[in-house]
GROMACS .gro file of N, CA and C in nm:
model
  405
    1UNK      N    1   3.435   2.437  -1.352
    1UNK     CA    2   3.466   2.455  -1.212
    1UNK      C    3   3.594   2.536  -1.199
    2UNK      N    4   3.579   2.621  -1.112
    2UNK     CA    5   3.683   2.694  -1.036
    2UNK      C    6   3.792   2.593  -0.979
    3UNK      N    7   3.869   2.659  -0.936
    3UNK     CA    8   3.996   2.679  -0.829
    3UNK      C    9   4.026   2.790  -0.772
    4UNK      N   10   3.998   2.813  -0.651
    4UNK     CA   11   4.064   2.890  -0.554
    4UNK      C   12   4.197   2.912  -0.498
    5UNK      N   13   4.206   3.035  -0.472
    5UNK     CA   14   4.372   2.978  -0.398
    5UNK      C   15   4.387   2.924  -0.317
    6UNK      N   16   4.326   2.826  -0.258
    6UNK     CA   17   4.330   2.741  -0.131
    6UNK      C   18   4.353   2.579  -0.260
    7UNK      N   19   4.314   2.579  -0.317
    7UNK     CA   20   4.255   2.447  -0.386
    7UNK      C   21   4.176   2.390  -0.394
    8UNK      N   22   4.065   2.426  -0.338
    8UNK     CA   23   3.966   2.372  -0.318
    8UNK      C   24   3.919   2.421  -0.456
    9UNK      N   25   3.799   2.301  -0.511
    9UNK     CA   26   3.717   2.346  -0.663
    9UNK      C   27   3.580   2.397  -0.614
   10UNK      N   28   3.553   2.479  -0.673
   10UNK     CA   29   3.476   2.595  -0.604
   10UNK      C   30   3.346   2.578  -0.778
   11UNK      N   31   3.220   2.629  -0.773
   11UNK     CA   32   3.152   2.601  -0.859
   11UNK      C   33   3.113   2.776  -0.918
   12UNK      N   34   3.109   2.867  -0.798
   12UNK     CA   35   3.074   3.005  -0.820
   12UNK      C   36   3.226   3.073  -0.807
   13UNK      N   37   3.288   3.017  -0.802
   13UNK     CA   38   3.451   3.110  -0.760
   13UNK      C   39   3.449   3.116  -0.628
   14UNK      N   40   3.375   3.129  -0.554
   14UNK     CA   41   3.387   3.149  -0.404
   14UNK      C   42   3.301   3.018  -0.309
   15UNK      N   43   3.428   3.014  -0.232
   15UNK     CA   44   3.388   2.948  -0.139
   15UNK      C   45   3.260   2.952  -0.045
   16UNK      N   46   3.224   3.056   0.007
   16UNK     CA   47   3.128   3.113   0.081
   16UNK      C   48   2.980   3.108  -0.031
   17UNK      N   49   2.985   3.179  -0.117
   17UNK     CA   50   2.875   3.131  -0.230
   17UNK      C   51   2.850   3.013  -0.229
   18UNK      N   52   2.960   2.917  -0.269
   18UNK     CA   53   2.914   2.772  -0.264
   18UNK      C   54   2.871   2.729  -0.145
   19UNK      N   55   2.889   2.735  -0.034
   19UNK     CA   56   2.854   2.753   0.104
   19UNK      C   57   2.695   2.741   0.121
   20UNK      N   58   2.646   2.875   0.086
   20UNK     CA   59   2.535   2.937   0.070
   20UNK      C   60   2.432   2.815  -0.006
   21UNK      N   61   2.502   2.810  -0.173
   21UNK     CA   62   2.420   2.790  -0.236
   21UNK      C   63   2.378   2.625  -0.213
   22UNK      N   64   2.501   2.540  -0.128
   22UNK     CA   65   2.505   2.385  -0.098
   22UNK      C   66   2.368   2.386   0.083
   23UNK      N   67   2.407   2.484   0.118
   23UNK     CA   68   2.283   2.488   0.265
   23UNK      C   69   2.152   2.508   0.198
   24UNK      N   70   2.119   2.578   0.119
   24UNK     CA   71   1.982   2.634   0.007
   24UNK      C   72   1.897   2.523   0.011
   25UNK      N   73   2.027   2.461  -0.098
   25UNK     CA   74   2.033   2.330  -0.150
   25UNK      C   75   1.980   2.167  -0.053
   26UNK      N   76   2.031   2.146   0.058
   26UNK     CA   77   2.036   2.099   0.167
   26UNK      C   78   1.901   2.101   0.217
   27UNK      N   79   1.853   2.205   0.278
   27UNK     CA   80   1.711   2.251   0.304
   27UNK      C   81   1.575   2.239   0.239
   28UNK      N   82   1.610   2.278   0.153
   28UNK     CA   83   1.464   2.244   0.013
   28UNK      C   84   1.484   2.083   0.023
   29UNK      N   85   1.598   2.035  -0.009
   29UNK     CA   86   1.556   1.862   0.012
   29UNK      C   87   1.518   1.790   0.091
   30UNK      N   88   1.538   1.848   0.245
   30UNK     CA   89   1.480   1.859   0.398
   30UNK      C   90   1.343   1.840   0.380
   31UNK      N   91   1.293   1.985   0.326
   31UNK     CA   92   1.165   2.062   0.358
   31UNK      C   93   1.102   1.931   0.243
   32UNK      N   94   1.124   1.892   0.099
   32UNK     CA   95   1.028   1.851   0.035
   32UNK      C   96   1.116   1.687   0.033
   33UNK      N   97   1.130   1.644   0.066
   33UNK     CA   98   1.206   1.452   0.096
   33UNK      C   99   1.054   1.383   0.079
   34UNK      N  100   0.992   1.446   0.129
   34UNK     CA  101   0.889   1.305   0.079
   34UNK      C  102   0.823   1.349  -0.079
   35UNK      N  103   0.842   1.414  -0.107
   35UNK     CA  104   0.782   1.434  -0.255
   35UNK      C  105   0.931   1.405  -0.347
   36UNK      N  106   1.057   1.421  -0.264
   36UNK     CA  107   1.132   1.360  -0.346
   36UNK      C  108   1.188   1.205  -0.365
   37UNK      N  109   1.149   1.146  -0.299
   37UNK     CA  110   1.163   0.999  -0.248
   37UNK      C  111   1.076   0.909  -0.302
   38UNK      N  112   1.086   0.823  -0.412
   38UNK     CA  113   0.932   0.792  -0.474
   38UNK      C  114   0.904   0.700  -0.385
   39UNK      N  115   1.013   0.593  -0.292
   39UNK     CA  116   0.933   0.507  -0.256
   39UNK      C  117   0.800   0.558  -0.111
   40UNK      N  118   0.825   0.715  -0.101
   40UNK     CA  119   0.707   0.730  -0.017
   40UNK      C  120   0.557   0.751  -0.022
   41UNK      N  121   0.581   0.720  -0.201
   41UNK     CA  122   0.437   0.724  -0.276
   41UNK      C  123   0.447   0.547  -0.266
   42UNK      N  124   0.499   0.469  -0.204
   42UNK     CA  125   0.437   0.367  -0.218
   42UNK      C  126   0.350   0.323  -0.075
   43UNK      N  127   0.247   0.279  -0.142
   43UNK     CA  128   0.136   0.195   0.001
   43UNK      C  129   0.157   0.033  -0.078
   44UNK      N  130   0.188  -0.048   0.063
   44UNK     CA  131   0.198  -0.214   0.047
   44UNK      C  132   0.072  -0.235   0.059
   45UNK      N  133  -0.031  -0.352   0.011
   45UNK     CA  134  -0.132  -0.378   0.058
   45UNK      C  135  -0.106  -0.498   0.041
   46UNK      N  136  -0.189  -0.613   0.152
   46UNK     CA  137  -0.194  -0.732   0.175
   46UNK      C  138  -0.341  -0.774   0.159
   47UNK      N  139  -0.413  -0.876   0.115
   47UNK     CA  140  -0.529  -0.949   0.105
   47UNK      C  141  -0.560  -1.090   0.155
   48UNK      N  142  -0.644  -1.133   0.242
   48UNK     CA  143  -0.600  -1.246   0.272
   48UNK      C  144  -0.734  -1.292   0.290
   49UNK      N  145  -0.759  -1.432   0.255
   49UNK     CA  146  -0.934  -1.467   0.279
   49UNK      C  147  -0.981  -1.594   0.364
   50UNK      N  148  -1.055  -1.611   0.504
   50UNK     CA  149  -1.093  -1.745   0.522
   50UNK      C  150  -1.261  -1.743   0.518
   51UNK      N  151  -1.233  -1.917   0.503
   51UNK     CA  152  -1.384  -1.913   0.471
   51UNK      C  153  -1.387  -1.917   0.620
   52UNK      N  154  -1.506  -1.927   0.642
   52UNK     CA  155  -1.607  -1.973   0.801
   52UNK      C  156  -1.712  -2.037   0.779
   53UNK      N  157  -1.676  -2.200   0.770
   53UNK     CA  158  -1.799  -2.253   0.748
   53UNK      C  159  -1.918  -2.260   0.862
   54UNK      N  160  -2.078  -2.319   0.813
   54UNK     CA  161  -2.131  -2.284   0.948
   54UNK      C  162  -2.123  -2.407   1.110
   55UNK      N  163  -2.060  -2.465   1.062
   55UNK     CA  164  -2.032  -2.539   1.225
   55UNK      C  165  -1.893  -2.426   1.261
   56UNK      N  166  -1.861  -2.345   1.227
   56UNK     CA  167  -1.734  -2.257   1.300
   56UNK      C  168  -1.607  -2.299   1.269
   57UNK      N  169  -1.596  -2.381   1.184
   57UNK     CA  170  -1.451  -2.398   1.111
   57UNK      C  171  -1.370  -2.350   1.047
   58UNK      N  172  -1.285  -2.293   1.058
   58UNK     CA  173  -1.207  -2.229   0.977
   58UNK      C  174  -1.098  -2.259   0.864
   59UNK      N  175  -1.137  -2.208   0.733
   59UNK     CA  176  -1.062  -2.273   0.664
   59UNK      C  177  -0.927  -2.152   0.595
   60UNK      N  178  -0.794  -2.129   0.571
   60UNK     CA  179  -0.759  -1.987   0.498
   60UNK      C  180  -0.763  -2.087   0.339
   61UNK      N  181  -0.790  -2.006   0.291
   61UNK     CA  182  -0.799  -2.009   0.105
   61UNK      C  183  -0.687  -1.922   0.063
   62UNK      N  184  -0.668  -1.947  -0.070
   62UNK     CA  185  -0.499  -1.928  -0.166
   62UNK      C  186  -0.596  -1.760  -0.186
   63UNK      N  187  -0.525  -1.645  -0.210
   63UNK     CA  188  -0.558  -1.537  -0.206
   63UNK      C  189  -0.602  -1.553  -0.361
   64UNK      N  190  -0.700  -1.480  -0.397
   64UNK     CA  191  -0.648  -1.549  -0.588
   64UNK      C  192  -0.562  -1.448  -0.602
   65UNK      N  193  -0.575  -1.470  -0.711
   65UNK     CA  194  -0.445  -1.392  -0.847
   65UNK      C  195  -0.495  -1.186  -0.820
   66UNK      N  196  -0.583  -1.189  -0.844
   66UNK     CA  197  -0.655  -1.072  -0.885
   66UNK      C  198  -0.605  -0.966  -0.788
   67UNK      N  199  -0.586  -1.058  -0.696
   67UNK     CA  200  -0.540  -0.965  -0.504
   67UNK      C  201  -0.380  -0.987  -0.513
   68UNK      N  202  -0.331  -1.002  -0.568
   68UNK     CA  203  -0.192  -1.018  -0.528
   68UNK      C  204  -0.092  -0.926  -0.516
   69UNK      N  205  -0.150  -0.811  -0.604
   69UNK     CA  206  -0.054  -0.688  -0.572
   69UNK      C  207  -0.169  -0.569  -0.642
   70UNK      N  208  -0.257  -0.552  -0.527
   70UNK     CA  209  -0.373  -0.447  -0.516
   70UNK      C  210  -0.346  -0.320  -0.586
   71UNK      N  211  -0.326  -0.203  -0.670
   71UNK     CA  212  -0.331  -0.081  -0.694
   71UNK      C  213  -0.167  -0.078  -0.755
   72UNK      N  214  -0.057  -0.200  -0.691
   72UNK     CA  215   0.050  -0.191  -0.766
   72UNK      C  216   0.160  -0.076  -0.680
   73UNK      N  217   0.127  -0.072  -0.545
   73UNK     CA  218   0.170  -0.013  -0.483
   73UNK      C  219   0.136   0.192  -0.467
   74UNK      N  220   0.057   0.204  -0.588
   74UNK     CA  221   0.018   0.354  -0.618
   74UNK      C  222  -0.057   0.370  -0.557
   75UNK      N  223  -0.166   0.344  -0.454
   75UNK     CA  224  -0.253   0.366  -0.419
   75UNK      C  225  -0.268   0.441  -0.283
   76UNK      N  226  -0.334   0.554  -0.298
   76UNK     CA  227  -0.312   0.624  -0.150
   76UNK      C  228  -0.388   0.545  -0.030
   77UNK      N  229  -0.273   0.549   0.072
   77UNK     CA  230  -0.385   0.485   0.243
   77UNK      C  231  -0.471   0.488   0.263
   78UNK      N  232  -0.553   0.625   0.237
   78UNK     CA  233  -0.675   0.647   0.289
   78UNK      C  234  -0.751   0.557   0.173
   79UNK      N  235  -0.778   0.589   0.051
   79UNK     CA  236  -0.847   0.476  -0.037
   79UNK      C  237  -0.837   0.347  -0.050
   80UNK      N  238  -0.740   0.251   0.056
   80UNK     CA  239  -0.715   0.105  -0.028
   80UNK      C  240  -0.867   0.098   0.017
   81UNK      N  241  -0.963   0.083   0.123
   81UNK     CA  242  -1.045   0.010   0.171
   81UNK      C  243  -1.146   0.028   0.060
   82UNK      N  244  -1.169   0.176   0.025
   82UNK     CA  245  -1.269   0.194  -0.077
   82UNK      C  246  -1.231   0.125  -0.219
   83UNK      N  247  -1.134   0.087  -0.264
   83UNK     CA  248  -1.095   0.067  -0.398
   83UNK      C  249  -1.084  -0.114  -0.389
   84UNK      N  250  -1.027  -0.180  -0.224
   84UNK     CA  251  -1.043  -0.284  -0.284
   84UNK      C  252  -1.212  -0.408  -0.233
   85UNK      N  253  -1.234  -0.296  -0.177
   85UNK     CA  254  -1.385  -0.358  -0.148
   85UNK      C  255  -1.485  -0.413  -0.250
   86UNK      N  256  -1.528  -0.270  -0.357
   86UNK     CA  257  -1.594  -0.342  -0.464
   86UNK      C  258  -1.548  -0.453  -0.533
   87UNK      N  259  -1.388  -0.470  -0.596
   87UNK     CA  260  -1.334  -0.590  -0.562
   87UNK      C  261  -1.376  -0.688  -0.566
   88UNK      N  262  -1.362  -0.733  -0.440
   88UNK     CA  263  -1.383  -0.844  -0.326
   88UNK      C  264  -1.526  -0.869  -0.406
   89UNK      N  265  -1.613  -0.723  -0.407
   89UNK     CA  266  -1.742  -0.796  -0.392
   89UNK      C  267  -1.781  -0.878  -0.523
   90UNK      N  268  -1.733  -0.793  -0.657
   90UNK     CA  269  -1.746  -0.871  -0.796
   90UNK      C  270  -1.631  -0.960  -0.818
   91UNK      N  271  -1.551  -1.005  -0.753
   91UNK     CA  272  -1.492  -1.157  -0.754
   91UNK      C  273  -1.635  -1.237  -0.635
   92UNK      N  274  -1.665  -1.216  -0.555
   92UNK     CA  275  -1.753  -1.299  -0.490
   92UNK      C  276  -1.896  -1.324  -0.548
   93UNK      N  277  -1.922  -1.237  -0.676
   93UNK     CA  278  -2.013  -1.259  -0.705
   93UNK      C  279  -2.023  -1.363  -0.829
   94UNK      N  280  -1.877  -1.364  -0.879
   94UNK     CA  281  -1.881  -1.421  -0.974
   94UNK      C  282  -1.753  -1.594  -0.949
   95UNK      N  283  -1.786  -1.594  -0.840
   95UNK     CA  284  -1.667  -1.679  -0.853
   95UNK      C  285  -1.745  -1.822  -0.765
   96UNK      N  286  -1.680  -1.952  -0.786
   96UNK     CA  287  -1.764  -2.041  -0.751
   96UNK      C  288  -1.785  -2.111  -0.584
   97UNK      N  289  -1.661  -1.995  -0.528
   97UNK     CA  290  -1.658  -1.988  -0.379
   97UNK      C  291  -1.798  -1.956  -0.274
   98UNK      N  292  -1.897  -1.830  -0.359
   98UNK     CA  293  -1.998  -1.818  -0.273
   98UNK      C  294  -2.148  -1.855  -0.389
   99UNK      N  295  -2.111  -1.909  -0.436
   99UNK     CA  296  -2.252  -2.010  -0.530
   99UNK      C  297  -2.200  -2.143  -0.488
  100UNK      N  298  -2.090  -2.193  -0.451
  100UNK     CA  299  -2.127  -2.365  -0.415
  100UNK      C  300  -2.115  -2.375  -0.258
  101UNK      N  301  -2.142  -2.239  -0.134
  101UNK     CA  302  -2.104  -2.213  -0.043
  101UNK      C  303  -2.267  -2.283   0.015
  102UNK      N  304  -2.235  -2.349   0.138
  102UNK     CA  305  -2.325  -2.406   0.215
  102UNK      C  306  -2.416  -2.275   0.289
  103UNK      N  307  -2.538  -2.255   0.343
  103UNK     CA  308  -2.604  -2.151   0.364
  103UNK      C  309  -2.504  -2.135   0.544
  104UNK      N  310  -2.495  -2.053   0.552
  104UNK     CA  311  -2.424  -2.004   0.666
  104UNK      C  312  -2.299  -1.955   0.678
  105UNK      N  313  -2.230  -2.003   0.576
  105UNK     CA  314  -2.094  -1.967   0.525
  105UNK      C  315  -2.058  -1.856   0.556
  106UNK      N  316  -1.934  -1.766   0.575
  106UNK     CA  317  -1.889  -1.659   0.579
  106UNK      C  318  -1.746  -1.691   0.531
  107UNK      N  319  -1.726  -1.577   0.450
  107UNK     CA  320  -1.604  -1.537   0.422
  107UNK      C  321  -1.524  -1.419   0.461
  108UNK      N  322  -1.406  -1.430   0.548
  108UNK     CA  323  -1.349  -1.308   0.624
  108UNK      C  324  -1.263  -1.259   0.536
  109UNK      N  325  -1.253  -1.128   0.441
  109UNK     CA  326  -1.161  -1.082   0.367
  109UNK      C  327  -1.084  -1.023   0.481
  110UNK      N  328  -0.919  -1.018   0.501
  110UNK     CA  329  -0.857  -0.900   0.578
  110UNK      C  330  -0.777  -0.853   0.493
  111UNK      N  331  -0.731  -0.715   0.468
  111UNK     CA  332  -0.703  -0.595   0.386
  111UNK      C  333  -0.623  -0.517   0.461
  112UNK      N  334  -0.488  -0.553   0.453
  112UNK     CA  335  -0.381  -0.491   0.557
  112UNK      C  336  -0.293  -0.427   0.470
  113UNK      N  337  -0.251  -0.296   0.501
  113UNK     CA  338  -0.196  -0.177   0.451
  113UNK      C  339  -0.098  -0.099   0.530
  114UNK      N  340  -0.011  -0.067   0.450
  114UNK     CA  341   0.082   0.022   0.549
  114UNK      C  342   0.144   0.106   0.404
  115UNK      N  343   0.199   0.237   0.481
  115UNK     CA  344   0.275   0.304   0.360
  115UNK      C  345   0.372   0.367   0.430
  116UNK      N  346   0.486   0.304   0.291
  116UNK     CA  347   0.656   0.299   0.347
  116UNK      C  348   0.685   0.209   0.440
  117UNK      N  349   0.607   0.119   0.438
  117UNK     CA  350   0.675   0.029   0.570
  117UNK      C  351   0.605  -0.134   0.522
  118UNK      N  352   0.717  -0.204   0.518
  118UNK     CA  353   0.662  -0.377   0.542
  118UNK      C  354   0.560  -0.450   0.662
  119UNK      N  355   0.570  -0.366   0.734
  119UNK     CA  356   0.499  -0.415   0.910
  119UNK      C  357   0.360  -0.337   0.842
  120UNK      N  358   0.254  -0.428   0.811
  120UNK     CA  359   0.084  -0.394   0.788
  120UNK      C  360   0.061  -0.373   0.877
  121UNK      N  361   0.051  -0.236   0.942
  121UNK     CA  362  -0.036  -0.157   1.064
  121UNK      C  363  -0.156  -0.106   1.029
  122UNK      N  364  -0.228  -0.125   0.910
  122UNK     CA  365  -0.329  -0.090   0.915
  122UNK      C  366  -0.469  -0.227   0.886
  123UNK      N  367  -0.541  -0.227   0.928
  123UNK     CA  368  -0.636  -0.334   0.877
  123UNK      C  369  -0.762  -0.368   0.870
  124UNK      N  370  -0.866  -0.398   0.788
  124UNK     CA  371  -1.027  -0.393   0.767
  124UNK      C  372  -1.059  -0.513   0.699
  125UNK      N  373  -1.137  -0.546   0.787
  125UNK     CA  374  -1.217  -0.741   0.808
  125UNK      C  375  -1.349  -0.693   0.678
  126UNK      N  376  -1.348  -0.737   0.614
  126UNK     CA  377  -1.505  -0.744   0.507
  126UNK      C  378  -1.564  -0.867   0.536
  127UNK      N  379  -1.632  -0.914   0.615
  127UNK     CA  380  -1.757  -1.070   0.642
  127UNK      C  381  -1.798  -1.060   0.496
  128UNK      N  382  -1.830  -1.147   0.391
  128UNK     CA  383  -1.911  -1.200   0.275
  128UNK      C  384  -1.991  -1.275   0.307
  129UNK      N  385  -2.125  -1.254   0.355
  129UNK     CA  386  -2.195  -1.398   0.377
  129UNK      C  387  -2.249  -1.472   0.266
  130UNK      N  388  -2.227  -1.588   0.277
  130UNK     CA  389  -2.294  -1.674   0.148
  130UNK      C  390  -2.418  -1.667   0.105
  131UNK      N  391  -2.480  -1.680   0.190
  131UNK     CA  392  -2.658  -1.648   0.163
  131UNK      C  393  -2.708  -1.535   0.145
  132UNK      N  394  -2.631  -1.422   0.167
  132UNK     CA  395  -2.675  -1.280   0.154
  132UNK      C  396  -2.637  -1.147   0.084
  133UNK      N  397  -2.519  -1.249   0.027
  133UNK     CA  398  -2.409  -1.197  -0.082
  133UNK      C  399  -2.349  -1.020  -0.055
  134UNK      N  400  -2.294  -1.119   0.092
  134UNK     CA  401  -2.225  -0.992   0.163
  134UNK      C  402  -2.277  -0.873   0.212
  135UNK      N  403  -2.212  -0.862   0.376
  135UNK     CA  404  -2.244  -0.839   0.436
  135UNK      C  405  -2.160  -0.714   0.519
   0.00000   0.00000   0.00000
């Protein structure tokens, strides 16, 4: 680093250069901030499941394990619905929630998403019916 005759530490010798080259600088990080910011590659996703038995009762169930942190935050917005649907459907097929399920049963998956933000503004209901192995 420079010194000027002012005192100021200068990186090109001149003040005005550095000027230049710090606004350049400034701008490109403007123009590209979201490709430089990793947390704006993150999407939150939430999973949450009740049963619906058939007299209309509602029960919420422990999310399992498998849903607890969907794609790991990498996952783009537009895909959570497609990526965590099949999911849903091979845990329901294999799990003892919709084989010991009374005929009428429904299960409401909700699948709430947001990216860059804690507040889930986005959201998609999947019905599983018991007898028909989703619906």
């Amino acid at each position: 680093m420079n010194e000027n005759t002012s005192n100021w530490p200068t990186v090109t010798a001149s003040r005005g250069r550095d000027l230049v080259i710090f606004i350049v600088i400034l701008v490109v990080m403007l123009l590209l901030s979201e490709r430089l910011r990793v947390y704006f590659a993150v999407t939150v996703v939430d999973v949450t499941v009740t049963r619906i038995l058939p007299n209309c009762r509602e029960e919420t169930l422990p999310t399992p394990r498998v849903f607890a942190r969907p794609g790991g935050g990498f996952w783009r917005p537009e895909k959570v619905v497609d990526l965590v649907k099949p999911q849903i459907e091979n845990y329901m097929r294999s799990s003892a929630w919709s084989s010991e399920a009374a005929a009428g049963t429904r299960f409401v998956w909700t699948i709430r998403w947001a990216r860059n933000s804690t507040r889930l503004d986005q959201q998609y209901r999947y019905i599983w019916k018991a007898d028909a192995e989703g619906q």
